Short mmCIF file of C-alpha atoms (C1' of nucleotides) in Angstrom, two decimals:
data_model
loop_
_atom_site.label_atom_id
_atom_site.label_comp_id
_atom_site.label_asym_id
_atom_site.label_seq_id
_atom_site.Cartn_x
_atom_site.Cartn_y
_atom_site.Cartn_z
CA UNK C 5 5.01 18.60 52.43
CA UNK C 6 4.04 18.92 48.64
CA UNK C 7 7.00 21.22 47.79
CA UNK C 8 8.86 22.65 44.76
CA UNK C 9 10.63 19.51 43.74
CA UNK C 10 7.17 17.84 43.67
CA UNK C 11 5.38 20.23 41.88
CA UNK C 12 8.92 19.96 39.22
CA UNK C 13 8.14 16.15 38.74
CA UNK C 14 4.66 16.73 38.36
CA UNK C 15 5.20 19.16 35.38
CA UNK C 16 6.94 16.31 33.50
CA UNK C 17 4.04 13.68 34.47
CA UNK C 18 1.35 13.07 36.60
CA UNK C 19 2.24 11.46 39.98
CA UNK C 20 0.27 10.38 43.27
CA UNK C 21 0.56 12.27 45.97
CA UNK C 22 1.84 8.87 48.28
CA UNK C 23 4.16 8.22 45.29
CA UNK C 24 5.62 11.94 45.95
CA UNK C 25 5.85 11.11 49.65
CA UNK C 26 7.63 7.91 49.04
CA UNK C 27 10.13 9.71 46.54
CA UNK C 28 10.03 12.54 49.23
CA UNK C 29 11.20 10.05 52.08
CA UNK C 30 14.27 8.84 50.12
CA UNK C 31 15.70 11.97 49.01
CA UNK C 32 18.47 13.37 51.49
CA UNK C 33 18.92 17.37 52.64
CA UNK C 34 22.28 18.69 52.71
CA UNK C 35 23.21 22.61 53.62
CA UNK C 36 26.28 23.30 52.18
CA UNK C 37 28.79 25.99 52.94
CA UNK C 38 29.99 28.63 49.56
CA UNK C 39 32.82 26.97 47.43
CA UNK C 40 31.99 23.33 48.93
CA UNK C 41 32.78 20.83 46.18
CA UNK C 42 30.08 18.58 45.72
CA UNK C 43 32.16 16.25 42.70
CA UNK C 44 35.91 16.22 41.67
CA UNK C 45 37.35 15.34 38.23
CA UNK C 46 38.56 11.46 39.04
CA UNK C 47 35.76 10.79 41.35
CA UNK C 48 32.18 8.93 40.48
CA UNK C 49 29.67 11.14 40.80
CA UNK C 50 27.27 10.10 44.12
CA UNK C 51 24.44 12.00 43.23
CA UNK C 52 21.64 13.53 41.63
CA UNK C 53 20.97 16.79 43.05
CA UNK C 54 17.86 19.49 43.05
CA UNK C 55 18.76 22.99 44.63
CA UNK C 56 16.35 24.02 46.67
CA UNK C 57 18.03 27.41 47.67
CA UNK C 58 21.82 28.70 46.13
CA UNK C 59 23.70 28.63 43.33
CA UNK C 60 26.06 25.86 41.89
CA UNK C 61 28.78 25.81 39.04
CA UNK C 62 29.65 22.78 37.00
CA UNK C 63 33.13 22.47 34.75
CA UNK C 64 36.64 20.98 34.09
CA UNK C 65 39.86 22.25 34.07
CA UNK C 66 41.24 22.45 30.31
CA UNK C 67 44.66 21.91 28.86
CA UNK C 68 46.28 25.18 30.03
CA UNK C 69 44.51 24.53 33.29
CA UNK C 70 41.46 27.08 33.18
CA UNK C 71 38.23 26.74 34.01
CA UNK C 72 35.62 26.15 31.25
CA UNK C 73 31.87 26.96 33.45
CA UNK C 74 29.50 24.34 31.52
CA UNK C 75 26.65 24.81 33.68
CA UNK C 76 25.17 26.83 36.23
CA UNK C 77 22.12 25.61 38.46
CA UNK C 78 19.96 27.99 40.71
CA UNK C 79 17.22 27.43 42.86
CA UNK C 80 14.61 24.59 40.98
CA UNK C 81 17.06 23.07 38.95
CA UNK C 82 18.74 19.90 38.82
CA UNK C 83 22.70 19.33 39.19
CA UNK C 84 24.77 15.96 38.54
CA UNK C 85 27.66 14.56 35.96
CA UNK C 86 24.87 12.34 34.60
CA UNK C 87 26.94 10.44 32.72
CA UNK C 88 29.02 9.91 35.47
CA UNK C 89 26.37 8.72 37.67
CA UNK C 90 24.79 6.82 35.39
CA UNK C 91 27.45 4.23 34.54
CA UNK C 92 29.00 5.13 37.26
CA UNK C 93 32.29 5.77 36.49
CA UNK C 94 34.57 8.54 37.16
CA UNK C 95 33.58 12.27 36.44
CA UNK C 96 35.71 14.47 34.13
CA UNK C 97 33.89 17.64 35.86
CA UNK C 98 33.83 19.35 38.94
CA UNK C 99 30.73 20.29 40.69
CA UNK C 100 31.31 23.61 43.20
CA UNK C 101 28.93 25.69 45.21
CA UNK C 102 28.86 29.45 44.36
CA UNK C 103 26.92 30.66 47.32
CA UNK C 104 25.48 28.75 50.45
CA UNK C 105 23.05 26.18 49.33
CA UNK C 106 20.46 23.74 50.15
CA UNK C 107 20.17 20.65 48.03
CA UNK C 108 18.14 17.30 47.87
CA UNK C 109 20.12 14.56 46.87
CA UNK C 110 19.26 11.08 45.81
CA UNK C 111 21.92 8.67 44.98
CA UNK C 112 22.26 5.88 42.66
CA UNK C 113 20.56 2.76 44.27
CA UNK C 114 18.03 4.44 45.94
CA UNK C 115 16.95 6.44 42.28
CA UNK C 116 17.48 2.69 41.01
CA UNK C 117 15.02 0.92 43.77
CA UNK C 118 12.81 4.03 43.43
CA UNK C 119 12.41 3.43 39.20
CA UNK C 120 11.27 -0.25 40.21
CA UNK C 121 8.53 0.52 42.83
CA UNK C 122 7.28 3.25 41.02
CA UNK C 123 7.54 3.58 37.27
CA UNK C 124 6.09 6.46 37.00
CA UNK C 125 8.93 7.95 38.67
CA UNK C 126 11.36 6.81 35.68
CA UNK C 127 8.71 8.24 33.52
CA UNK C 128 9.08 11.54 35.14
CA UNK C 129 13.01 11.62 34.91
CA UNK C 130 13.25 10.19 31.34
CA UNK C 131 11.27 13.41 30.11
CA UNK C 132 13.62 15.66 32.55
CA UNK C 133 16.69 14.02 30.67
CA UNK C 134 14.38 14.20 27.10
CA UNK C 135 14.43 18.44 28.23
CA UNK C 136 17.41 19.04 29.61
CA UNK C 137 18.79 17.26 26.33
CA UNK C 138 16.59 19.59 24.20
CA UNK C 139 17.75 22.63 26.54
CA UNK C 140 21.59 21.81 25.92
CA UNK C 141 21.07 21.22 21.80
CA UNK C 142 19.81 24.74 22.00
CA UNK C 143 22.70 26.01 23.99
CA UNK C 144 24.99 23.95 21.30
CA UNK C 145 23.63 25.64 18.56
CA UNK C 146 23.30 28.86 19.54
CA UNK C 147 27.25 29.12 20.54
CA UNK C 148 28.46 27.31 17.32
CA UNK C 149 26.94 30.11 15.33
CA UNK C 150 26.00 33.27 16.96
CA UNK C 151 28.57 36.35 18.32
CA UNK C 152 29.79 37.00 22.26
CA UNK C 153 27.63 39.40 22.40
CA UNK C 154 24.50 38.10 21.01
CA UNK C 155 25.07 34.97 23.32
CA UNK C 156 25.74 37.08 26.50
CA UNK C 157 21.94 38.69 25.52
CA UNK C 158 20.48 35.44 25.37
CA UNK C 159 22.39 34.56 28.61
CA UNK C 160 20.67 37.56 30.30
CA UNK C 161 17.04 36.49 29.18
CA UNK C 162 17.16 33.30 30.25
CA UNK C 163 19.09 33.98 33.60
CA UNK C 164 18.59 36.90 34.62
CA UNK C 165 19.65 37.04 37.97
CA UNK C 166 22.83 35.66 37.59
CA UNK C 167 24.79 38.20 36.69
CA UNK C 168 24.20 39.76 39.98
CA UNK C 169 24.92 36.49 41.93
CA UNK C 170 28.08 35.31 40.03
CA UNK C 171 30.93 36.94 38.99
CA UNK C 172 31.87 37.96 35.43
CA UNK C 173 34.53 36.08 34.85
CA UNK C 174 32.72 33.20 35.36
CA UNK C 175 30.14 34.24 33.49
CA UNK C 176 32.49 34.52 30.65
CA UNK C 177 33.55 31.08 30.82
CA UNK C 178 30.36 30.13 30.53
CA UNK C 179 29.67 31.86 27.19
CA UNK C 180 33.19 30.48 26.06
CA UNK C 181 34.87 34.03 26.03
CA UNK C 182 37.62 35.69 28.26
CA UNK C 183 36.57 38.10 30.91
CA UNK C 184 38.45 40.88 28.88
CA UNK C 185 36.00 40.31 25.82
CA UNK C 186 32.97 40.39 27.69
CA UNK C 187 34.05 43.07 29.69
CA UNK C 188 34.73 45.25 26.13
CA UNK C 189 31.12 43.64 24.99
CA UNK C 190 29.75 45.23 28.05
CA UNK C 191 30.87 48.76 27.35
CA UNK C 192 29.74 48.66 23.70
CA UNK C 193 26.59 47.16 24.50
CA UNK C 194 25.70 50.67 26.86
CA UNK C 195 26.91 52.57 24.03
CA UNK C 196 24.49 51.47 21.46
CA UNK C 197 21.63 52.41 23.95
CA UNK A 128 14.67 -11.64 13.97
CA UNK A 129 16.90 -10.79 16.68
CA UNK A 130 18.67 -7.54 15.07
CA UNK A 131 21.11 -4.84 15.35
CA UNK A 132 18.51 -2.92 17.24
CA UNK A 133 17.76 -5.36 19.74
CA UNK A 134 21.50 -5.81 20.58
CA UNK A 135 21.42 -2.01 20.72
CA UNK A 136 18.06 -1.91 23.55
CA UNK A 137 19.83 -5.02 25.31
CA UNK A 138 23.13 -2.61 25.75
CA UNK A 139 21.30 -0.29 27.94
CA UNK A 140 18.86 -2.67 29.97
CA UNK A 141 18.23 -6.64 30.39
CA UNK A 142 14.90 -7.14 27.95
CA UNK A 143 13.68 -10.47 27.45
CA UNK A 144 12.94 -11.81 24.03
CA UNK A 145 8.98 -11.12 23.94
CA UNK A 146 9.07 -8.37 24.96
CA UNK A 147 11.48 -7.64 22.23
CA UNK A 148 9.15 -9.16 20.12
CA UNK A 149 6.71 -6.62 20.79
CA UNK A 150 8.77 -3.82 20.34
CA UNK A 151 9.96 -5.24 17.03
CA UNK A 152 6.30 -5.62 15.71
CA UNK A 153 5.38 -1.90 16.42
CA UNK A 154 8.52 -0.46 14.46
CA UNK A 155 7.74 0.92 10.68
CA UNK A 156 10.24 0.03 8.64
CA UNK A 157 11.28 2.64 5.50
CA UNK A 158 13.68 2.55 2.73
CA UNK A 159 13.89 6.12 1.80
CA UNK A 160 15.86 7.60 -1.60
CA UNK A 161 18.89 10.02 -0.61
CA UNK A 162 18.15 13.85 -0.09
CA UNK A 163 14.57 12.86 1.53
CA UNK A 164 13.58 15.43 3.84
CA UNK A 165 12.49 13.19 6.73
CA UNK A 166 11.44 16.57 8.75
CA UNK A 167 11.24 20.19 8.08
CA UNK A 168 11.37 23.16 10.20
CA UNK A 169 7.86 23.63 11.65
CA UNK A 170 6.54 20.60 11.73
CA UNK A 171 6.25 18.39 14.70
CA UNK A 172 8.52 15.47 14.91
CA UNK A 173 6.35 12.46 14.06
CA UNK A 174 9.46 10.06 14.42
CA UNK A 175 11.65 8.65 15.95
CA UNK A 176 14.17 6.59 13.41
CA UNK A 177 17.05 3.78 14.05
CA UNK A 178 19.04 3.69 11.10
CA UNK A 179 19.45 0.27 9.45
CA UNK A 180 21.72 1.18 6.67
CA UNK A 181 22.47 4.74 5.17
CA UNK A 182 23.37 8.09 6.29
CA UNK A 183 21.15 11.14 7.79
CA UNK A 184 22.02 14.49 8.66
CA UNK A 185 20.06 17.32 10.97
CA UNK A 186 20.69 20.69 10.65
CA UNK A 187 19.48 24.13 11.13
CA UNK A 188 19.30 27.32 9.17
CA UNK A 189 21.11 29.88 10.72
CA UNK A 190 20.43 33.80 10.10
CA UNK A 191 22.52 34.07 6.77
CA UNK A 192 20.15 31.02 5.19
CA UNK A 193 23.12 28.40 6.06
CA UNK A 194 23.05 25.29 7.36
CA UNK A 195 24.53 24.46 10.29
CA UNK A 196 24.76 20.87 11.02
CA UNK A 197 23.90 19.66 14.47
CA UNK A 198 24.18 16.40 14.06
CA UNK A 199 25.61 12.99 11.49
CA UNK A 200 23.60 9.74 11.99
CA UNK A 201 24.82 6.19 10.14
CA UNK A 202 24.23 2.84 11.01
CA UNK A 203 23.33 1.80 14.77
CA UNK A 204 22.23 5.29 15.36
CA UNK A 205 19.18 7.40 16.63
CA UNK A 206 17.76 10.42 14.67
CA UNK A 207 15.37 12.48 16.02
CA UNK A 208 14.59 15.97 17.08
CA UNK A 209 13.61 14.89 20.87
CA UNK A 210 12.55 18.18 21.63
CA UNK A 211 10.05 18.45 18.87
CA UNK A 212 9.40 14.63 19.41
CA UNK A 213 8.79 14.40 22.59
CA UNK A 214 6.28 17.77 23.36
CA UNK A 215 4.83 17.64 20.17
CA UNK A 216 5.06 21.01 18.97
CA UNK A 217 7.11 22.45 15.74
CA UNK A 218 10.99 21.85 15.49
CA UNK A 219 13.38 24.19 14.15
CA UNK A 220 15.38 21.60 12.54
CA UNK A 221 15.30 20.06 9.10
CA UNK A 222 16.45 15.90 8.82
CA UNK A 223 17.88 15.17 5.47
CA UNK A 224 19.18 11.58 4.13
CA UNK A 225 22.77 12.06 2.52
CA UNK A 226 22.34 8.37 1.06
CA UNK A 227 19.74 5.92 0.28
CA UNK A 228 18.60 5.36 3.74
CA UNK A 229 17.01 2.45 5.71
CA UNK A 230 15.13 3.19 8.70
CA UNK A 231 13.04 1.62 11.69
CA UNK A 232 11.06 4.25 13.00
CA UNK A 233 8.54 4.53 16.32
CA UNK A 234 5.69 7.19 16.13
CA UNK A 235 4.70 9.09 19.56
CA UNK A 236 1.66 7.28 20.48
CA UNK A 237 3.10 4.02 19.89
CA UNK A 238 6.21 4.78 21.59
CA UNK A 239 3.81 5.44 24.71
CA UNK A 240 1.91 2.61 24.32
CA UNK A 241 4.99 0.48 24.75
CA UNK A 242 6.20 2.22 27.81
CA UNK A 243 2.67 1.38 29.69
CA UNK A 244 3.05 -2.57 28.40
CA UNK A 245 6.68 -2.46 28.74
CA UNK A 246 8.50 -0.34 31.47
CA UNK A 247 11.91 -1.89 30.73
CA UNK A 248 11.28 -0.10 27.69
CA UNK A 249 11.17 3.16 29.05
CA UNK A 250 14.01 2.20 31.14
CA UNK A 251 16.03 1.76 27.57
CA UNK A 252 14.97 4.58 26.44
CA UNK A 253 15.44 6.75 29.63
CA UNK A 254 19.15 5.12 29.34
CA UNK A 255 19.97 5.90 25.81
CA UNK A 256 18.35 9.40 26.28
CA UNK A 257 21.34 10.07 29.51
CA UNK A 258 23.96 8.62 27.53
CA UNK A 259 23.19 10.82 24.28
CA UNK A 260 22.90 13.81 26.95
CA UNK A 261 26.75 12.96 27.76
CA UNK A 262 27.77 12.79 24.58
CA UNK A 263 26.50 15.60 23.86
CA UNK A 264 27.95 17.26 26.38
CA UNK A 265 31.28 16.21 25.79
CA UNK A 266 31.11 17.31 22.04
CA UNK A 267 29.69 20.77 24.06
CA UNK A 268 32.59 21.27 26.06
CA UNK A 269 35.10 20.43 22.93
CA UNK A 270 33.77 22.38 20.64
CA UNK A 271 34.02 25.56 23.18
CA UNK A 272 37.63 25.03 24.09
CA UNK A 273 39.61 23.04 21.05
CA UNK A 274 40.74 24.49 18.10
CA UNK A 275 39.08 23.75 15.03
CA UNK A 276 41.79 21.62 13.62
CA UNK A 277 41.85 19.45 17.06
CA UNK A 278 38.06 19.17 16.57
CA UNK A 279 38.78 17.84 13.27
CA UNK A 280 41.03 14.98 14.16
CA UNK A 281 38.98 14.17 17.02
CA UNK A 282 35.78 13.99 14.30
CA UNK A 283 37.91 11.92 12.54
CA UNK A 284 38.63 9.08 15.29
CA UNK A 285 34.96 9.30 16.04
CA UNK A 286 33.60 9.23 12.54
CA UNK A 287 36.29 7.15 10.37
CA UNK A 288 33.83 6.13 8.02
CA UNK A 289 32.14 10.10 7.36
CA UNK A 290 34.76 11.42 5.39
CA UNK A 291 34.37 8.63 2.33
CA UNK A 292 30.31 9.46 2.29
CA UNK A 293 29.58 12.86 3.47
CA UNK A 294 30.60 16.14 1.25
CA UNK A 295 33.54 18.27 3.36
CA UNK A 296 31.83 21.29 3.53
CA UNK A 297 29.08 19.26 5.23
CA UNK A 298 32.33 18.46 7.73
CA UNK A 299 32.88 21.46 8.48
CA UNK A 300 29.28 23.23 8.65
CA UNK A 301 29.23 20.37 11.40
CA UNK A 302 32.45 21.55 12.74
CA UNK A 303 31.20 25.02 12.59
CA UNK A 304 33.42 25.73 10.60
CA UNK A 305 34.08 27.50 7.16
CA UNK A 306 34.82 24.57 4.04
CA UNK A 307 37.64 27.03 3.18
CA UNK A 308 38.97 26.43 6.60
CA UNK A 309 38.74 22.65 6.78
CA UNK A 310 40.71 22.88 3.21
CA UNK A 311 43.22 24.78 4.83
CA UNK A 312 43.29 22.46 8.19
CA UNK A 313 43.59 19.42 5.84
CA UNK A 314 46.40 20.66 4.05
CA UNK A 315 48.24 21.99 7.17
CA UNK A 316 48.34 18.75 8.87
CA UNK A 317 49.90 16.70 5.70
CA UNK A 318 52.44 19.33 5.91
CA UNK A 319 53.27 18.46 9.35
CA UNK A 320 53.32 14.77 8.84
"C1'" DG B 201 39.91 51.02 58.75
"C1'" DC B 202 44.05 49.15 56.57
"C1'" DT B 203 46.07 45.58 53.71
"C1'" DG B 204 46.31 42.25 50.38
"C1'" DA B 205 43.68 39.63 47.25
"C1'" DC B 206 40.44 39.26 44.01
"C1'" DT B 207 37.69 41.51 40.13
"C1'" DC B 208 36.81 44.60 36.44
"C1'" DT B 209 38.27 47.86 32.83
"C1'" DT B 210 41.08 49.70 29.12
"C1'" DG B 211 44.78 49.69 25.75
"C1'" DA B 212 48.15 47.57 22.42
"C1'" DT B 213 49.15 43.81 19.60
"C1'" DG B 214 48.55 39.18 17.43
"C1'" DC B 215 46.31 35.34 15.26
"C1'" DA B 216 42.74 31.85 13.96
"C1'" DG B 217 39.40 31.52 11.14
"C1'" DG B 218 35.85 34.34 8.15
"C1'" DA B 219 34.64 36.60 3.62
"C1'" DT B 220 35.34 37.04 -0.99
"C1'" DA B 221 36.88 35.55 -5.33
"C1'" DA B 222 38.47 32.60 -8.88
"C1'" DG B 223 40.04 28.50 -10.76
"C1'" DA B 224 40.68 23.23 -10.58
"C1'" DA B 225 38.79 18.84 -9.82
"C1'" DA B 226 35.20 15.65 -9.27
"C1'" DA B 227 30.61 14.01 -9.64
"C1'" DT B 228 26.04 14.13 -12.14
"C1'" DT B 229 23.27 14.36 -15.95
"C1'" DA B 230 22.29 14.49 -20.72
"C1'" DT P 34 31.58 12.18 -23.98
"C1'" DA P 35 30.34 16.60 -23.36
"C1'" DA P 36 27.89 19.73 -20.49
"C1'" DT P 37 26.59 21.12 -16.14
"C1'" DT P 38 26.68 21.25 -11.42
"C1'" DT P 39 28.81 20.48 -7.23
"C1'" DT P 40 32.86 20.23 -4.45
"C1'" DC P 41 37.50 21.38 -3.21
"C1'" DT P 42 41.60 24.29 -3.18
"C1'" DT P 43 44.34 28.47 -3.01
"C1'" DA P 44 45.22 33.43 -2.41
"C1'" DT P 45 44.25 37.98 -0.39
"C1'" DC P 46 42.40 40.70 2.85
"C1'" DC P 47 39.65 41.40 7.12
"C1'" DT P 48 37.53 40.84 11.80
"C1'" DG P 49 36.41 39.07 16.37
"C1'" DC P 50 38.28 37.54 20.06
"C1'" DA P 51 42.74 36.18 22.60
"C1'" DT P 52 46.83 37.52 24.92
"C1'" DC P 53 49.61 40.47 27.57
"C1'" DA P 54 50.03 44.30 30.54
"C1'" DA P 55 48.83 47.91 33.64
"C1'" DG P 56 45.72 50.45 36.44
"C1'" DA P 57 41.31 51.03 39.16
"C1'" DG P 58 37.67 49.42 41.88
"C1'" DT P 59 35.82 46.11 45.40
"C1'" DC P 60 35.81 42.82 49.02
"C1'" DA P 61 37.44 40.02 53.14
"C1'" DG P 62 40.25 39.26 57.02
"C1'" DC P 63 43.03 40.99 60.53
#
DNA sequence: GCTGACTCTTGATGCAGGATAAGAAAATTA
DNA sequence: TAATTTTCTTATCCTGCATCAAGAGTCAGC
């Protein structure tokens, strides 16, 4: 019963264990087939999702109609347009499965009914958003001012099994490069060594 | 007694007018002289701040021993470094007044005092921590795929007021770009008008 | 196991914005 | 008001990454 996702709330505050069973019982389990979207620019986002196995992409098409990767989520992290969700109103983004995946989903008025029975609850998601807000300054900062290359290391520390699960190009979206760059960063990279 | 900041609580969740009260009484308020450091790279974050009246910056210093500004704060507006804040451990960042500054600011302990007496409080909060997230965000995914002088105009629309009280090199640090550039930019677009 | 579609690499060329430098203009301070 | 500092502009040259193009490797479906 007491599984990841309660031992990822817990981390961010303390929380009965029949308060985790109640938040337990609302949450819905989807399986999901590779390339499913889960969110499409023009629609409100539904949900607020934590992958429990699989690998998800999140971005928006740009001006010359490209892909720009803002996020990736693996296993133990959360995925959502939270803006989107939160005032609900319609999502810029896309959200796309990169392999087979297994989520738990909670939508809006059941995350809103949950916040009122159990406060603690709110608690526990106001210091995820406090993080993952803390998380994405980083990531602002480090792209505004450091080199490809030095950004596709710090890319590698912090996910490091990516790179095996997700294909370059991709990857170089993500770092805000084209696959041709990264590819060259790559090669000189092996030289150095 | 019913203020700015109390309009600006009420935008993200009903609160009724004790309660407000409440909140009001536990604020500090601070009139601080321009080019006060409010907080310095390793030390913790004792603050949050609401600015009354003035101007703040928060930057970092990058590997050359420039700064790179993160983020411009006037009137209406949260500073903070939530990361540092919010775990209580040392921030990276440095928060700088550019004018004479007015400020209401909550420390940590009081700030979760008022979440146990007030949840709708930490409902506010939880709210105006999601919607800075999606600003964020946004100013994430434009500063990735826009050209600098796009980013410029769309600073402008933003930030009408910044250009009459902030320096331009401070501009374009925040831009991440170089002052020489912005000069450039500026002159480039009166050419095309 | 072949075929067509992705995916990655490598090369040639171009351009936005960086680095450096030096002078003009504006804001502070005396 | 003069002196000093800070800010802004302009010019030259340079670099990191983009763009375009072509070939090689890899994968998926028939």
């Amino acid at each position: 019963m007491f599984s990841e996702i309660d031992r990822h709330i817990s981390r961010c505050t303390p929380v009965s264990d029949e308060e985790l069973q109640i938040f337990n019982s609302r949450l819905k389990h989807m399986s999901v087939k590779k390339k499913t979207m889960l969110l499409r620019q023009g629609e409100v986002c539904r949900f607020e999702a934590y992958i429990v196995k699989g690998c998800v992409k999140k971005y928006y098409i740009d001006q010359n109609g490209d892909q720009v990767i803002l996020q990736f989520a693996v296993e133990d992290w959360w995925i959502s347009d939270i803006g989107s969700f939160s005032e609900q109103r319609p999502s810029n983004l896309f959200i796309e499965t990169l392999e087979d995946t297994e989520l738990l989903t909670v939508d809006f008025e059941s995350k809103e009914k949950l916040f009122r029975e159990i406060p603690k609850l709110e608690r526990a998601f106001r210091i995820m958003v406090q993080r993952a807000y803390s998380v994405l300054e980083s990531r602002f900062y480090a792209t505004v001012s450091h080199s490809a290359e030095s950004r596709y290391q710090e890319f590698l520390k912090r996910y490091p099994s990516l790179p095996q699960r997700v294909p370059q190009q991709q990857i170089a979206s993500y770092l805000g490069i084209t696959p041709e760059s990264l590819s060259r960063i790559k090669t000189q990279m092996l030289k150095k060594k």
